[in-house]
Coordinates of C-alpha atoms and ligand atoms in Angstrom, one line a residue:
M7 CA 0.0 0.0 0.0
D8 CA 1.3 3.4 -0.9
R9 CA -1.4 5.2 1.1
K10 CA 0.0 6.9 4.2
S11 CA -1.4 5.5 7.5
G12 CA -3.5 7.7 9.7
V13 CA -2.3 9.4 12.8
I14 CA -4.9 7.7 15.1
G15 CA -5.8 4.1 14.9
I16 CA -9.1 2.6 16.3
V17 CA -8.8 -1.0 17.5
P18 CA -11.7 -3.1 18.6
I19 CA -11.0 -5.7 21.3
G20 CA -13.6 -8.5 21.6
E21 CA -17.0 -7.9 20.0
V22 CA -17.7 -4.3 19.0
K23 CA -20.3 -3.3 16.4
P24 CA -18.7 -2.0 13.2
V25 CA -21.2 1.0 13.2
I26 CA -19.6 2.2 16.5
L27 CA -16.1 2.1 15.0
K28 CA -17.3 4.0 11.9
I29 CA -19.0 6.7 14.0
L30 CA -15.9 7.0 16.2
A31 CA -13.6 7.3 13.2
A32 CA -15.8 10.0 11.5
N33 CA -16.2 12.1 14.7
I34 CA -12.6 11.8 15.9
Q35 CA -11.4 12.8 12.5
A36 CA -13.7 15.8 12.5
V37 CA -12.9 17.0 16.0
Y38 CA -9.1 16.3 15.9
N39 CA -8.6 17.2 12.3
L40 CA -6.3 14.2 12.0
P41 CA -6.6 11.1 9.7
V42 CA -8.1 8.1 11.5
D43 CA -7.9 4.4 10.5
I44 CA -10.0 1.5 11.8
L45 CA -7.6 -1.4 12.4
D46 CA -8.0 -5.1 12.9
G47 CA -8.5 -5.9 16.5
R48 CA -8.0 -8.6 19.0
K49 CA -10.6 -11.3 19.5
S50 CA -10.2 -12.3 23.1
L51 CA -10.5 -10.2 26.2
R52 CA -10.0 -13.2 28.5
K53 CA -6.6 -12.3 29.8
F54 CA -7.9 -9.0 31.1
F55 CA -10.8 -10.5 33.0
N56 CA -10.8 -10.1 36.8
P57 CA -13.1 -12.9 38.2
T58 CA -13.3 -11.3 41.7
R59 CA -14.8 -8.1 40.2
N60 CA -16.4 -9.7 37.2
Q61 CA -15.0 -6.9 35.1
Y62 CA -12.1 -6.2 32.8
N63 CA -9.0 -4.3 34.0
A64 CA -8.5 -1.1 31.9
L65 CA -4.9 -0.7 33.0
T66 CA -3.9 -4.2 31.9
I67 CA -5.6 -3.7 28.5
L68 CA -3.7 -0.4 28.0
Q69 CA -0.4 -1.9 29.1
H70 CA -0.9 -5.0 26.8
M71 CA -1.7 -2.8 23.8
D72 CA 1.3 -0.5 24.5
R73 CA 3.7 -3.5 24.6
R74 CA 2.2 -5.3 21.5
W75 CA 1.2 -2.6 19.1
R76 CA 3.6 -2.2 16.2
Q77 CA 1.5 -0.1 13.9
P78 CA 2.8 3.3 12.6
H79 CA 0.0 5.2 14.2
E80 CA 0.9 7.9 16.8
R81 CA -2.1 7.1 19.0
I82 CA -4.3 4.0 19.4
L83 CA -7.9 4.1 20.7
A84 CA -9.0 0.6 21.9
V85 CA -12.7 0.0 22.0
V86 CA -14.5 -2.6 24.1
S87 CA -18.1 -3.4 24.9
V88 CA -17.4 -5.0 28.3
D89 CA -17.4 -3.4 31.7
I90 CA -14.0 -2.0 32.7
F91 CA -12.4 -0.8 36.0
I92 CA -9.3 0.7 37.4
P93 CA -8.3 -0.6 40.8
I94 CA -9.3 2.5 42.8
L95 CA -12.7 2.9 41.1
T96 CA -15.9 0.8 40.8
Y97 CA -16.0 1.3 37.0
V98 CA -14.8 3.7 34.3
F99 CA -16.2 4.8 30.9
G100 CA -12.7 5.1 29.6
E101 CA -9.0 5.3 30.5
A102 CA -5.8 6.7 28.9
Q103 CA -2.1 6.9 29.3
V104 CA -1.4 10.6 29.9
N105 CA 1.3 11.6 27.4
G106 CA 1.3 8.0 26.3
K107 CA 0.1 6.3 23.2
M108 CA -3.0 4.3 24.3
A109 CA -6.5 5.3 25.1
L110 CA -9.5 3.1 25.8
V111 CA -13.3 3.5 25.7
S112 CA -15.9 1.0 27.0
T113 CA -19.5 1.2 25.5
Y114 CA -20.8 -1.0 28.3
R115 CA -22.5 1.6 30.6
L116 CA -23.1 4.3 28.0
N117 CA -26.5 3.3 26.8
R118 CA -28.1 3.5 30.2
R119 CA -30.8 5.9 31.1
S120 CA -31.0 7.3 34.6
G121 CA -34.6 6.2 35.1
G122 CA -33.8 2.7 33.9
G123 CA -33.8 1.3 30.4
N124 CA -31.7 2.6 27.5
V125 CA -31.2 5.9 25.8
K126 CA -31.8 6.3 22.1
P127 CA -28.9 5.3 19.8
A128 CA -28.0 8.9 18.9
R129 CA -27.3 9.6 22.6
F130 CA -25.5 6.4 23.1
Y131 CA -23.2 7.1 20.1
E132 CA -22.6 10.7 21.3
R133 CA -21.5 9.5 24.7
I134 CA -19.1 7.0 23.2
V135 CA -17.6 9.7 21.0
K136 CA -17.2 12.1 23.9
V137 CA -15.4 9.6 26.1
A138 CA -13.1 8.6 23.2
I139 CA -12.3 12.2 22.4
H140 CA -11.7 13.0 26.0
E141 CA -9.4 10.0 26.6
L142 CA -7.4 10.5 23.5
A143 CA -6.8 14.1 24.5
H144 CA -5.1 12.8 27.7
T145 CA -2.6 10.9 25.5
F146 CA -1.8 14.3 23.9
G147 CA -1.1 15.6 27.4
L148 CA -4.3 17.6 28.0
V149 CA -5.6 17.6 31.6
H150 CA -9.1 18.3 32.9
C151 CA -10.7 21.6 32.2
R152 CA -13.0 23.7 34.3
E153 CA -14.8 25.2 31.3
N154 CA -18.4 24.0 31.1
H155 CA -18.3 23.9 27.3
C156 CA -15.3 21.6 26.9
V157 CA -14.9 17.9 26.3
M158 CA -12.1 17.9 28.8
R159 CA -14.4 18.6 31.7
A160 CA -14.1 15.8 34.2
S161 CA -17.2 13.5 34.3
Y162 CA -18.1 11.2 37.1
S163 CA -21.5 10.2 35.9
L164 CA -23.6 9.9 32.7
K165 CA -25.3 13.1 33.7
D166 CA -21.9 14.9 33.7
L167 CA -21.1 13.3 30.4
D168 CA -24.4 14.4 28.8
Y169 CA -23.7 18.0 30.0
Y170 CA -20.6 18.8 28.1
P171 CA -20.0 19.1 24.3
I172 CA -17.9 16.8 22.1
Y173 CA -15.5 19.6 21.2
F174 CA -12.7 21.5 22.9
C175 CA -12.9 24.9 24.5
D176 CA -10.6 27.6 22.9
Y177 CA -7.9 27.1 25.6
C178 CA -7.8 23.3 25.2
Q179 CA -7.9 23.6 21.4
A180 CA -4.9 25.9 21.5
M181 CA -3.0 23.4 23.7
L182 CA -3.8 20.7 21.3
D183 CA -2.7 22.7 18.3
D184 CA 0.5 23.4 20.1
V185 CA 1.1 19.6 20.6
Y186 CA 0.4 19.0 16.9
R187 CA 3.1 21.6 16.0
R188 CA 5.6 20.1 18.4
M189 CA 4.9 16.5 17.1
N190 CA 4.9 17.8 13.6
L191 CA 1.6 15.9 12.9
R192 CA 0.0 15.6 9.5
T193 CA -3.4 17.3 9.9
L194 CA -6.3 17.0 7.4
Ligands
LIG14 ZN1 -10.2 12.6 32.0
LIG15 ZN1 -11.1 23.1 27.9

């Protein structure tokens, strides 16, 4: 292939619906202004399963991906549909290596409605995109932002997540642009 590879690669681990990967790719490409590829994933999540918690360990997934991944992409977003945790928290929607290469999003809890049942698909997809954009930004060194209208606002619940937008505030956008310049990234 003579086509240049993208800057960000999206990698499903275990069963993830192709439509979710496509929506992630389109939205990340639009918000980050960077070329995105959907890559072949890994079938099994078994080695990341914690039987005591009946959940999958987000940190182990990130470490594994970091050690094994040999693709040319600058950043990798792993996508899972199972429930993930980090040791100090009950669950997380996503996790990332700050200033690292790997980010992770789990779709598992993102279709829930506070009154019970599920939200409509559009809301479900929007939440997945927000978590992915937020976590990827951590890999570019961005930290949490106090601005209400910023995807880098910290969220501790689905209500928080629904509150903020999928894009960056001017300050965070400027930080990101600065990182692009330093990394000499190929934008769209
Ligand atoms: Zn965060
Ligand atoms: Zn911000």
